[in-house]
Coordinates of C-alpha atoms and ligand atoms in Angstrom, one line a residue:
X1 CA -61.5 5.9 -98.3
X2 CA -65.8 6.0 -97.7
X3 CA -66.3 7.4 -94.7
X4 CA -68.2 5.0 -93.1
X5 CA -64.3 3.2 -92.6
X6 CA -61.4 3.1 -91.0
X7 CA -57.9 2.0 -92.0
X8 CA -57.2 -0.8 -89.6
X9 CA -53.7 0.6 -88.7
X10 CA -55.4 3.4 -87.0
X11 CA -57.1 0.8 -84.9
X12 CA -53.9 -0.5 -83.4
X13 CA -53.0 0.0 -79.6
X14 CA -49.7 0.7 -79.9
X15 CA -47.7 4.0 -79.8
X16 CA -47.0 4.6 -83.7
X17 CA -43.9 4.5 -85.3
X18 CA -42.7 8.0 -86.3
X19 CA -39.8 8.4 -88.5
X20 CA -36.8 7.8 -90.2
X21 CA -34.4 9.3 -91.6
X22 CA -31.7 8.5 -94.0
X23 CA -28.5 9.8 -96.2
X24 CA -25.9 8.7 -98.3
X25 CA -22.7 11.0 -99.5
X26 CA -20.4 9.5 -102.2
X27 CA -22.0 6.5 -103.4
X28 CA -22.8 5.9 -106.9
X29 CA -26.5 5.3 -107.2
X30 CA -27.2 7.3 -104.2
X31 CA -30.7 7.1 -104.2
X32 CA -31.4 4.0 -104.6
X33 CA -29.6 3.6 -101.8
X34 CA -31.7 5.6 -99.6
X35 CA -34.4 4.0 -101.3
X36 CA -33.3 0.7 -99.6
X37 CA -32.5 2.3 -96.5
X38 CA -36.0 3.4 -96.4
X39 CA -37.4 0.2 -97.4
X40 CA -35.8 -0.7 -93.9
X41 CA -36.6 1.7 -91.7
X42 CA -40.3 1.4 -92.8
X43 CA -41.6 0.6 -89.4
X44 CA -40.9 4.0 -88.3
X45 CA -43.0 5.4 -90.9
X46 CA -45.6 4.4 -93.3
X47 CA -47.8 7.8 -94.4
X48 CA -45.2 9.5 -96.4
X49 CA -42.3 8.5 -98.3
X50 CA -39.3 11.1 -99.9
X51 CA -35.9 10.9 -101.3
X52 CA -33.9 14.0 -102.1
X53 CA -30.6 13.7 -104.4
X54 CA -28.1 16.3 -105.3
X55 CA -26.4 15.8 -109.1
X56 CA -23.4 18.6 -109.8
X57 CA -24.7 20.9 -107.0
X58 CA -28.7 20.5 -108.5
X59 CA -30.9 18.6 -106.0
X60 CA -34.0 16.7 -107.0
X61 CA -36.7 15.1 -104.7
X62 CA -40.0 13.3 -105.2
X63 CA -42.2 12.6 -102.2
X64 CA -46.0 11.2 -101.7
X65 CA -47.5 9.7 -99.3
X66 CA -47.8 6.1 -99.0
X67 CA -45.4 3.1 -98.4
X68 CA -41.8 3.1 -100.2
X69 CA -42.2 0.5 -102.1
X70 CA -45.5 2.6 -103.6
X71 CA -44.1 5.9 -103.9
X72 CA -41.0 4.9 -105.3
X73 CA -40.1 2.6 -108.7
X74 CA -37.0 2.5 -111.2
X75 CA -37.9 5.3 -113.4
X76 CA -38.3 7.3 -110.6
X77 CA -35.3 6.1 -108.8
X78 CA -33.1 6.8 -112.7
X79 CA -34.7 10.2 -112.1
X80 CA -32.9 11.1 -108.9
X81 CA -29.5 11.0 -110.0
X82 CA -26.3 11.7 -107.9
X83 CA -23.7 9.9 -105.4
X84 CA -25.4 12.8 -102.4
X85 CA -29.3 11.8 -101.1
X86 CA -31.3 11.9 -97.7
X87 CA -34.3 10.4 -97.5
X88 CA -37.5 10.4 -94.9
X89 CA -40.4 8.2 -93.9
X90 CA -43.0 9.8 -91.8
X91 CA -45.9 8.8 -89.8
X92 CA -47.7 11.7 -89.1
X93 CA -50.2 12.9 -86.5
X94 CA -53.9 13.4 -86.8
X95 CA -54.7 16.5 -89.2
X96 CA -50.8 16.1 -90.4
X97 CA -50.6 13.8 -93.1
X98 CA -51.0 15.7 -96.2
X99 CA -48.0 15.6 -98.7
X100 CA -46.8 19.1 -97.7
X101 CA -46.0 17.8 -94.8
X102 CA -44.1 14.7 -96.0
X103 CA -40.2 15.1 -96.0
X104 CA -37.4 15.8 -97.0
X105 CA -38.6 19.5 -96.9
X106 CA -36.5 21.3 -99.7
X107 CA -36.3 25.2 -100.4
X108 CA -33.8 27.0 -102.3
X109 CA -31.3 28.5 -100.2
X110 CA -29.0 31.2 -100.9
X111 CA -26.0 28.7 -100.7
X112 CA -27.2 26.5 -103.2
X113 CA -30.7 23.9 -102.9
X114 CA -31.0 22.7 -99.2
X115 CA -32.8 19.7 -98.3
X116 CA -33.8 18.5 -94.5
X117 CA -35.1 15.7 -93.1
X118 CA -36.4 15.4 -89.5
X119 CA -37.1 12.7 -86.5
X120 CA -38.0 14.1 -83.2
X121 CA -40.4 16.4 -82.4
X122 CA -39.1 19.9 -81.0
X123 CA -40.9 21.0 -78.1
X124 CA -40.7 25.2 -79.1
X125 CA -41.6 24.7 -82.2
X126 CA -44.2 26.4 -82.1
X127 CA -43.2 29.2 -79.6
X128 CA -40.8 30.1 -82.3
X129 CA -42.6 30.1 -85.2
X130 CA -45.0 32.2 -84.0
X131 CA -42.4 34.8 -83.1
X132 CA -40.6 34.3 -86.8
X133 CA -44.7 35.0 -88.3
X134 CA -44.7 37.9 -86.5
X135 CA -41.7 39.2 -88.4
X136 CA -42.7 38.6 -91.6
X137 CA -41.9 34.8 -92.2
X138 CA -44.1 32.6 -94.8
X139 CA -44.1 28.9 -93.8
X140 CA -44.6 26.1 -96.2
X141 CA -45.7 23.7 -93.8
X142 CA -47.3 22.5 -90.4
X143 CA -44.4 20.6 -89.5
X144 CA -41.6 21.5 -86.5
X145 CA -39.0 21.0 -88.9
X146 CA -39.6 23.9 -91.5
X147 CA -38.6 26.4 -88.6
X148 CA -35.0 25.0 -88.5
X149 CA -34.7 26.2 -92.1
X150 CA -36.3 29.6 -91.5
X151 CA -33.7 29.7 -88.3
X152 CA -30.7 29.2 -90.8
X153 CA -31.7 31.6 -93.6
X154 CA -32.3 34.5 -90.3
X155 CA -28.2 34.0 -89.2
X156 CA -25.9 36.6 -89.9
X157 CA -23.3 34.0 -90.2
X158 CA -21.2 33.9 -93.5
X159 CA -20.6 30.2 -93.5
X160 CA -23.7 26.9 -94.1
X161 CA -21.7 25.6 -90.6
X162 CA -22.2 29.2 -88.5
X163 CA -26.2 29.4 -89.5
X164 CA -26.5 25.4 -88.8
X165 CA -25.4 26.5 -85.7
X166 CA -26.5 29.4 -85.1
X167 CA -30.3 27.6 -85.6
X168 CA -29.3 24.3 -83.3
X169 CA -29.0 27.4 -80.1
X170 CA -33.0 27.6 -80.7
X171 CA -34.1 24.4 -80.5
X172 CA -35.1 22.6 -77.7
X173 CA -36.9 19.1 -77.6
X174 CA -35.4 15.6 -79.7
X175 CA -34.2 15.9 -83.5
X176 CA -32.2 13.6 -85.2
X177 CA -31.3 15.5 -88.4
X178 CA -29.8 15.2 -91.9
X179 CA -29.5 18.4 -93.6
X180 CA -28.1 18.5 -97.5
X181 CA -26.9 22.0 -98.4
X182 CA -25.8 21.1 -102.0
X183 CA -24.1 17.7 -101.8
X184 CA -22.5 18.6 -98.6
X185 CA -24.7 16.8 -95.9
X186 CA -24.7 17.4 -92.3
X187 CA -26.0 14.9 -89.7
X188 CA -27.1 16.2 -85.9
X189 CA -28.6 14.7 -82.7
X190 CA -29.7 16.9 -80.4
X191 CA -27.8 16.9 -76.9
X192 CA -30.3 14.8 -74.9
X193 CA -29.7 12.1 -77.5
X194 CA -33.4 11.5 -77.9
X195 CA -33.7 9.8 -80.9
X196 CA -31.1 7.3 -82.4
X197 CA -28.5 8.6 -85.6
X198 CA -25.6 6.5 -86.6
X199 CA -23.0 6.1 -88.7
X200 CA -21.9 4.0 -91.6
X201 CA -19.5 3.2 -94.2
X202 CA -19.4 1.9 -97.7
X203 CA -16.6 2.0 -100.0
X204 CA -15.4 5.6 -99.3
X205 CA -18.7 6.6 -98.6
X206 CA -20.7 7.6 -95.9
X207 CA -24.1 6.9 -94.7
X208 CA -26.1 7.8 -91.4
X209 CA -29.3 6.3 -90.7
X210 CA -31.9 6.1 -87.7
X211 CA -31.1 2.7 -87.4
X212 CA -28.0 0.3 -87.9
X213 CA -30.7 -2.1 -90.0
X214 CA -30.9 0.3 -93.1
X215 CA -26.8 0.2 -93.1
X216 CA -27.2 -3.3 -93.0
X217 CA -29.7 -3.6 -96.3
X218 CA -26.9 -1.9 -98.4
X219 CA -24.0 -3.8 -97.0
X220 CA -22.5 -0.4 -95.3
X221 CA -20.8 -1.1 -91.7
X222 CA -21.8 0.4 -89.0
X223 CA -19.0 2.5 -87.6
X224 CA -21.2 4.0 -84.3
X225 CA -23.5 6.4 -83.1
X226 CA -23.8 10.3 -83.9
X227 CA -23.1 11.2 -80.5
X228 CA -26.0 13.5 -78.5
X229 CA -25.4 17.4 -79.1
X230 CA -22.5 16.3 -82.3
X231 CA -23.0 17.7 -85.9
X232 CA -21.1 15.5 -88.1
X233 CA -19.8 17.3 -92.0
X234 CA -19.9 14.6 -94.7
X235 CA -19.2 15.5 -98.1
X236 CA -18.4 12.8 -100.7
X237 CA -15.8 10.2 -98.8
X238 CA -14.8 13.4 -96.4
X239 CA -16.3 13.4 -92.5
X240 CA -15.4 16.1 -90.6
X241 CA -17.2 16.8 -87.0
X242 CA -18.2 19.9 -86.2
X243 CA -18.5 21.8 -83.2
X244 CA -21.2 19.8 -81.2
X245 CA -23.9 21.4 -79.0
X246 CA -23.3 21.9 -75.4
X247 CA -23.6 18.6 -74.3
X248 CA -27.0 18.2 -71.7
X249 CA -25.6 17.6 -68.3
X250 CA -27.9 14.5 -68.5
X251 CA -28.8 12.5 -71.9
X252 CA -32.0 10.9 -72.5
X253 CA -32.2 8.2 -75.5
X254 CA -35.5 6.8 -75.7
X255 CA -35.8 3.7 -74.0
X256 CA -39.2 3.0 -76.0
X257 CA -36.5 2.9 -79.0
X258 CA -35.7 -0.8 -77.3
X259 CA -38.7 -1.3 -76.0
X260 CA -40.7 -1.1 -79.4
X261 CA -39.9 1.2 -82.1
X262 CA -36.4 0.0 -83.6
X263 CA -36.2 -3.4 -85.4
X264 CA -34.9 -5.8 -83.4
X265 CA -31.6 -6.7 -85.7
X266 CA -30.7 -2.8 -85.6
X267 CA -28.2 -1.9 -82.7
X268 CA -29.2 1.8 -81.2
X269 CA -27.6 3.3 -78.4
X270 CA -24.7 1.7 -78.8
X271 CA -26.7 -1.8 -78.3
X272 CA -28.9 -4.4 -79.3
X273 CA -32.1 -4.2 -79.7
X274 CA -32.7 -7.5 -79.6
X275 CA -30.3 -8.1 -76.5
X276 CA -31.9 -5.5 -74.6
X277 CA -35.6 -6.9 -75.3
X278 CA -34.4 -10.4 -73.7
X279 CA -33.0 -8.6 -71.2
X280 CA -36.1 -7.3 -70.0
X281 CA -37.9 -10.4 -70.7
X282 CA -35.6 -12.2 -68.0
X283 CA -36.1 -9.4 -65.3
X284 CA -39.8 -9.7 -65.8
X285 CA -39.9 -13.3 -65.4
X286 CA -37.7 -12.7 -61.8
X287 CA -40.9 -10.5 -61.2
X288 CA -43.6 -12.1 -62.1
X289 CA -42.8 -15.8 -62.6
X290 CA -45.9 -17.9 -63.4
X291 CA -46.8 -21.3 -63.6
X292 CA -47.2 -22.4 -67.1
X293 CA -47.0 -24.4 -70.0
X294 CA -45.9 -22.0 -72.9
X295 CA -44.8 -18.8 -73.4
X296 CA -46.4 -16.8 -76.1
X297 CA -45.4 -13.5 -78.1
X298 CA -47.6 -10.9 -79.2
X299 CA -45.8 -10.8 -82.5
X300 CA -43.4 -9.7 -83.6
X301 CA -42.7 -6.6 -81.3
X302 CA -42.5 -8.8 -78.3
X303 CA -41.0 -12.2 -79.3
X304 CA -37.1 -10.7 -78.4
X305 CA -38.8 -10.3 -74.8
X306 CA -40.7 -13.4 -74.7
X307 CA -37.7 -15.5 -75.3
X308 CA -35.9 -13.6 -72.9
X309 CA -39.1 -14.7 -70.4
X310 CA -38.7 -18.4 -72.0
X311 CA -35.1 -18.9 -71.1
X312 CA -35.2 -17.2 -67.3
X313 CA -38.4 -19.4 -66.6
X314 CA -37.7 -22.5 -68.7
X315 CA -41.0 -22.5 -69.6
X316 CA -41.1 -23.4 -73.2
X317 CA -41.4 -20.8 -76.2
X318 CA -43.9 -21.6 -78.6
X319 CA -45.7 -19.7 -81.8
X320 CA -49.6 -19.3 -80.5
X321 CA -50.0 -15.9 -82.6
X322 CA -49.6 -15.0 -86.1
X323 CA -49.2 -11.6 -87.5
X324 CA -50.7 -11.1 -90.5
X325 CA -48.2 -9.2 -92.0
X326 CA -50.5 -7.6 -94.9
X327 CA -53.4 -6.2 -93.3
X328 CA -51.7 -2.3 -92.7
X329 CA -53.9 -0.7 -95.5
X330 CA -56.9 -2.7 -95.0
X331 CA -60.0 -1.1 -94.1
X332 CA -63.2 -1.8 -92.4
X333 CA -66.3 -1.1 -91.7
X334 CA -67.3 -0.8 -88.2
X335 CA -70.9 -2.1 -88.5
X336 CA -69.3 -5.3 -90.1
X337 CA -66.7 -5.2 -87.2
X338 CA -67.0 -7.4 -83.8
X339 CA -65.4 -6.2 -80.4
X340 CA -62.4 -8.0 -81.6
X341 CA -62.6 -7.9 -85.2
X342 CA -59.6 -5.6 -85.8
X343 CA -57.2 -8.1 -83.5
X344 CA -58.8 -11.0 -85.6
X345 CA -57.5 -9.6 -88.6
X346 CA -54.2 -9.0 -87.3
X347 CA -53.9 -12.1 -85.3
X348 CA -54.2 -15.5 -86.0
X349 CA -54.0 -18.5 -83.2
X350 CA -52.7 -21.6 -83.4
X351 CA -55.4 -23.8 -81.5
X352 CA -53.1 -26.7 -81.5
X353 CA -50.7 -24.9 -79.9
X354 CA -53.0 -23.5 -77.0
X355 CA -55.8 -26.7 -76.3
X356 CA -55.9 -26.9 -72.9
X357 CA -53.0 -24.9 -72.0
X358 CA -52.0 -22.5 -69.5
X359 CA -50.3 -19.9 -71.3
X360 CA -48.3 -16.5 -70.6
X361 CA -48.7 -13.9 -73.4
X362 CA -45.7 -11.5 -73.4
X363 CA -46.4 -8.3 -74.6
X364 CA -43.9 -4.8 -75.0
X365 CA -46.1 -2.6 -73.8
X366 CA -49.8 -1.8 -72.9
X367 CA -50.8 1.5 -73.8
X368 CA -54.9 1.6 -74.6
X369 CA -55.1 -1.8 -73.7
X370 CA -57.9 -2.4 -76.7
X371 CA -55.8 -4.7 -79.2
X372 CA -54.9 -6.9 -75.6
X373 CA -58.3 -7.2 -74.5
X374 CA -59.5 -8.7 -78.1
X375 CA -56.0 -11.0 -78.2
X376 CA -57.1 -12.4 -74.4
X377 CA -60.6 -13.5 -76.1
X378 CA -59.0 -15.2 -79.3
X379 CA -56.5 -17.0 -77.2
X380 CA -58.8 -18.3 -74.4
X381 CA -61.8 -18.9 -77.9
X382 CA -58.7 -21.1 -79.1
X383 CA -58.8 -23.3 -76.0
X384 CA -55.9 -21.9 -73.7
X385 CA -56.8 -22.9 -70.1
X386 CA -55.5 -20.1 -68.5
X387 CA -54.4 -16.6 -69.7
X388 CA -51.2 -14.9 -67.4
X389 CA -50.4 -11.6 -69.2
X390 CA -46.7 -10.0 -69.0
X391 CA -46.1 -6.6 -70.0
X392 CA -41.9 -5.9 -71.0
X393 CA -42.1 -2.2 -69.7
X394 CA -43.8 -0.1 -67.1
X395 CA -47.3 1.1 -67.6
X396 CA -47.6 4.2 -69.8
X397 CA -48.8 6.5 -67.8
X398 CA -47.9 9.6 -69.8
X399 CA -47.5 11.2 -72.8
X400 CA -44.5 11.8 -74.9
X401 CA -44.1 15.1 -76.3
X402 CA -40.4 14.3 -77.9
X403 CA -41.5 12.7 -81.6
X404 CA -43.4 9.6 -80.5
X405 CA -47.8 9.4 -80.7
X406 CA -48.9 8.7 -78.3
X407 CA -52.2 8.5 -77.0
X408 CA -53.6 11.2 -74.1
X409 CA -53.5 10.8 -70.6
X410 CA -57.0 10.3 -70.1
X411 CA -56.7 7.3 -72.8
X412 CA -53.7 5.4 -71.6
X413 CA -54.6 2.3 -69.5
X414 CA -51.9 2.7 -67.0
X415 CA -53.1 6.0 -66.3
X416 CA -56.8 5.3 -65.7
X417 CA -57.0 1.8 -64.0
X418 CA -55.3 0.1 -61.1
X419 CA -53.4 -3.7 -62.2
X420 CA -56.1 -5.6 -60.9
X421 CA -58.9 -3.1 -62.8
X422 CA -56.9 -3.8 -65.6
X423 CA -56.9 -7.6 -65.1
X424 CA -60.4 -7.9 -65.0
X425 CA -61.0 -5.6 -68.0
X426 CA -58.4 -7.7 -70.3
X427 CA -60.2 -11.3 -68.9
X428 CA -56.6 -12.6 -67.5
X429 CA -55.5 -14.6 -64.6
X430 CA -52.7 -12.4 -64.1
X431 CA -51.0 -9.6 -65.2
X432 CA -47.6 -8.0 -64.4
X433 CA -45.5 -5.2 -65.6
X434 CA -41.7 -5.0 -65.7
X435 CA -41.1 -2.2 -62.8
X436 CA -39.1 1.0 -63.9
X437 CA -36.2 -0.1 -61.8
X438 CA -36.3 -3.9 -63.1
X439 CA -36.0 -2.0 -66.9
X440 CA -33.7 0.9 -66.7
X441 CA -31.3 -1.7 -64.4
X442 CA -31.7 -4.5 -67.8
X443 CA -29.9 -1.8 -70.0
X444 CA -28.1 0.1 -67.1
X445 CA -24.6 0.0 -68.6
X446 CA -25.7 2.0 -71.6
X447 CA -27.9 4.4 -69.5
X448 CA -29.1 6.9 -68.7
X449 CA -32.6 7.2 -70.6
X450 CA -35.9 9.5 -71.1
X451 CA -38.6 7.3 -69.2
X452 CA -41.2 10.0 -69.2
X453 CA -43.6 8.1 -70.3
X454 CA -43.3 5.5 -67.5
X455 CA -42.0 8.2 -64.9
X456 CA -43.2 12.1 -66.2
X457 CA -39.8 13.1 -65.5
X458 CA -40.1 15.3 -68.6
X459 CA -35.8 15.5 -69.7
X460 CA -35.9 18.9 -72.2
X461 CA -38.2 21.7 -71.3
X462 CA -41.8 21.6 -72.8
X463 CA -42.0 25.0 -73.9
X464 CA -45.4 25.1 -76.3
X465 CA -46.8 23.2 -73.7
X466 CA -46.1 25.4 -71.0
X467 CA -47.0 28.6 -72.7
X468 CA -50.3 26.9 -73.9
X469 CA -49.7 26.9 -77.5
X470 CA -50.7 23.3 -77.8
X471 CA -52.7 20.9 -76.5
X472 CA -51.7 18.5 -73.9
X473 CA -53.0 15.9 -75.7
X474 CA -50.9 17.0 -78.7
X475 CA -47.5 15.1 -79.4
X476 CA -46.6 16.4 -82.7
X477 CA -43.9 14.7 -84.6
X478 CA -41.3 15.2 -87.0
Ligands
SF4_501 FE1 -39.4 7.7 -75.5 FE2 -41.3 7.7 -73.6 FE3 -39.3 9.5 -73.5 FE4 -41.1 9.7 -75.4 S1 -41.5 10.0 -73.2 S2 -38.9 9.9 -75.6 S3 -41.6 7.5 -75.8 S4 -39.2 7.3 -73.3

């Protein structure tokens, strides 16, 4: 990349994707299994792709950075042989995307080749690291995930299950993860429940996944979720759960999970995404109802929530935006670049769509607020009359130290201006956010959830934060 550009992904608004994880026991073709699942779980990940699969006890894995589809092709998939495989995609965080920080992280361990793959981020990760450097240990990586291996190889126990455990007491924070010890795997989901895990079934094999839409790609059906604080055995077409983790007195899924990160087929939580996006859409049209013509999306992250805002204020749904759904590697050059080039590129409107109309643009979530300032000029350039802006969460007013990037304090929108500061800086008629009551009530029955970011009721103690070992500003990830 010249320096004088920037990859137009980096220029989006919204909190990025992190990752997901994937693995398959006793299914022929195991890789290209995960490969799939990858393929579908891409959202939460696009710097780094890995797959890691066990043949007879010897495990193989080939990871780069890049999309799946790029790092992966048949004679790389015939090289990964086996019916046992996890695979990871990873977006990193500024400074951490070189390939030795990519996943699944493999070592050779004294009971046979162990593989791990990560989604969270732990919140002592660094707090213990620095005490297992102090007594003598050699890391391979920056990443929070390399010190659960260390953790296992330190325990005293005899068996793979007693030093899994043993390093699960450490932790602290959100981690979803599949760990291959040979071509046994284990699956685990820390007690809060941060991040979503669940479990599938093929033939008499197993697969767990972040989300139910990479079960869905290989025809596998989903059974249900990893439950928080449970570490699930799988080995060939054998499950066998393990002792869980002390279960947190409260759990905390994610509820930006259904606000944005999971695809909106995939059913996390024990829910639709998709159902739960409507479902807020309706509580913010009882909030902030509007007269208008047509409802917009900002695709395709918010179109679950604008129908939901459609059908509660029978105002009719149309397609004013495009997404251009190729531009995630493009770069450009700022000094070619106007205020709203990068939202141009992204975005397309249809002008006969918004000629003289009064329009409400329903978005998931406003976090820097840049992307929704440029949209609010292309939409009003196309001819819309007036511009009502409805926002399907809380404003972000914090940020999120359990696996998810987001910006800092100082640059989240919520954080800095008042609504109508915000208004006037986005050029709309109105804006309105869902409240954090209207939101937790939409999804209530599956409750309760982390809302940090909305709230800072921080759910698992931030213990490098606290002892100042990183930045504020710093939400590392898996
Ligand atoms: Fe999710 Fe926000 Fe909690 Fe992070 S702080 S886990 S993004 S709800």
């Amino acid at each position: 990349m010249p320096p004088e550009s920037i990859p137009i992904h980096l220029l989006e608004e919204s909190p990025r994707d992190e990752c997901g994880v994937v693995g398959v026991t006793g299914m022929e073709g195991a890789a290209e299994k995960v490969f799939l699942a990858l393929y579908a779980l891409q959202h939460r990940g696009q710097e780094s792709a890995g797959i890691c699969a066990v043949n007879q006890g010897e495990a193989r894995l080939h990871k780069r950075l890049g999309l799946v589809a790029e790092v992966f092709d048949a004679d790389v998939l015939d090289a990964l042989p086996g019916t046992t495989a996890l695979g990871h995609v990873r977006y990193s965080t500024a400074g951490g995307g070189q390939l030795a920080n990519a996943q699944p992280i493999m070592v050779q361990y004294s009971e046979g080749d162990l593989a791990i793959a990560h989604n969270g981020n732990l919140t002592n990760a660094h707090d213990i690291r620095k005490r297992l450097v102090q007594e003598g240990a050699i890391f391979q990586t920056d990443s929070d995930s390399e010190v659960v291996i260390h953790l296992m190889a330190r325990s005293r126990h005899e068996t793979v299950e007693g030093q899994i455990d043993d390093a699960l007491t450490y932790l602290e924070g959100a981690f979803s993860l599949i760990i291959s010890v040979g071509e046994t795997l284990y699956a685990v989901r820390d007690p809060r429940g941060f991040r979503p895990l669940v479990l599938g079934r093929k033939g008499s094999g197993y697969m767990v996944a972040s989300e139910s839409c990479a079960l869905d790609i290989i025809g596998a059906e989903f059974v249900r979720d990893i439950y928080p604080g449970e570490v699930l055995r799988l080995h060939g077409s054998e499950i066998k759960p393990l002792r869980s983790l002390e279960p947190a007195a409260r759990q905390a899924p994610c509820i930006f999970e259904l606000v944005y990160f999971a695809r909106p087929d995939s059913n996390v939580f024990g829910q639709s995404v998709d159902r739960a996006r409507r479902a807020f859409g309706r509580q913010l049209a009882r909030e902030h109802p509007v007269e208008a013509d047509a409802v917009l999306a900002v695709p395709d992250s918010a179109n679950s929530a604008a129908l939901g805002f459609s059908e509660e204020s029978q105002i009719p749904f149309e397609l004013g935006l495009l997404r251009n759904h190729y531009v995630g590697r493009t770069f450009i050059r700022p000094s070619q670049a106007d205020r709203d080039f990068s939202a141009r590129v992204k975005y397309a409107p249809v002008r006969e769509v918004l000629e003289g109309k009064r329009v409400v643009v329903v978005d998931d979530s406003l976090v820097r607020g840049t992307t929704s300032g440029s949209l609010v000029n292309i939409i009003r350039e196309a001819g819309a009359s007036e511009v009502h802006l409805r926002i399907a969460s809380p404003p972000v007013r914090f940020p999120c130290y359990y696996g998810i990037d987001m910006p800092t304090k100082e640059e989240l929108m919520g954080h800095r201006f008042s609504i109508p500061d915000i208004e006037s800086r986005l050029g709309v008629d109105s804006l309105g956010y869902l409240s954090l009551e209207g939101m937790v009530e939409a999804v209530e029955d599956t409750g309760p959830f982390c809302t940090a970011c909305f709230s800072g009721e921080y759910q698992a103690p931030l213990v490098d934060l606290e002892k100042g070992l990183v930045d504020p500003g710093d939400a590392r990830c898996c």
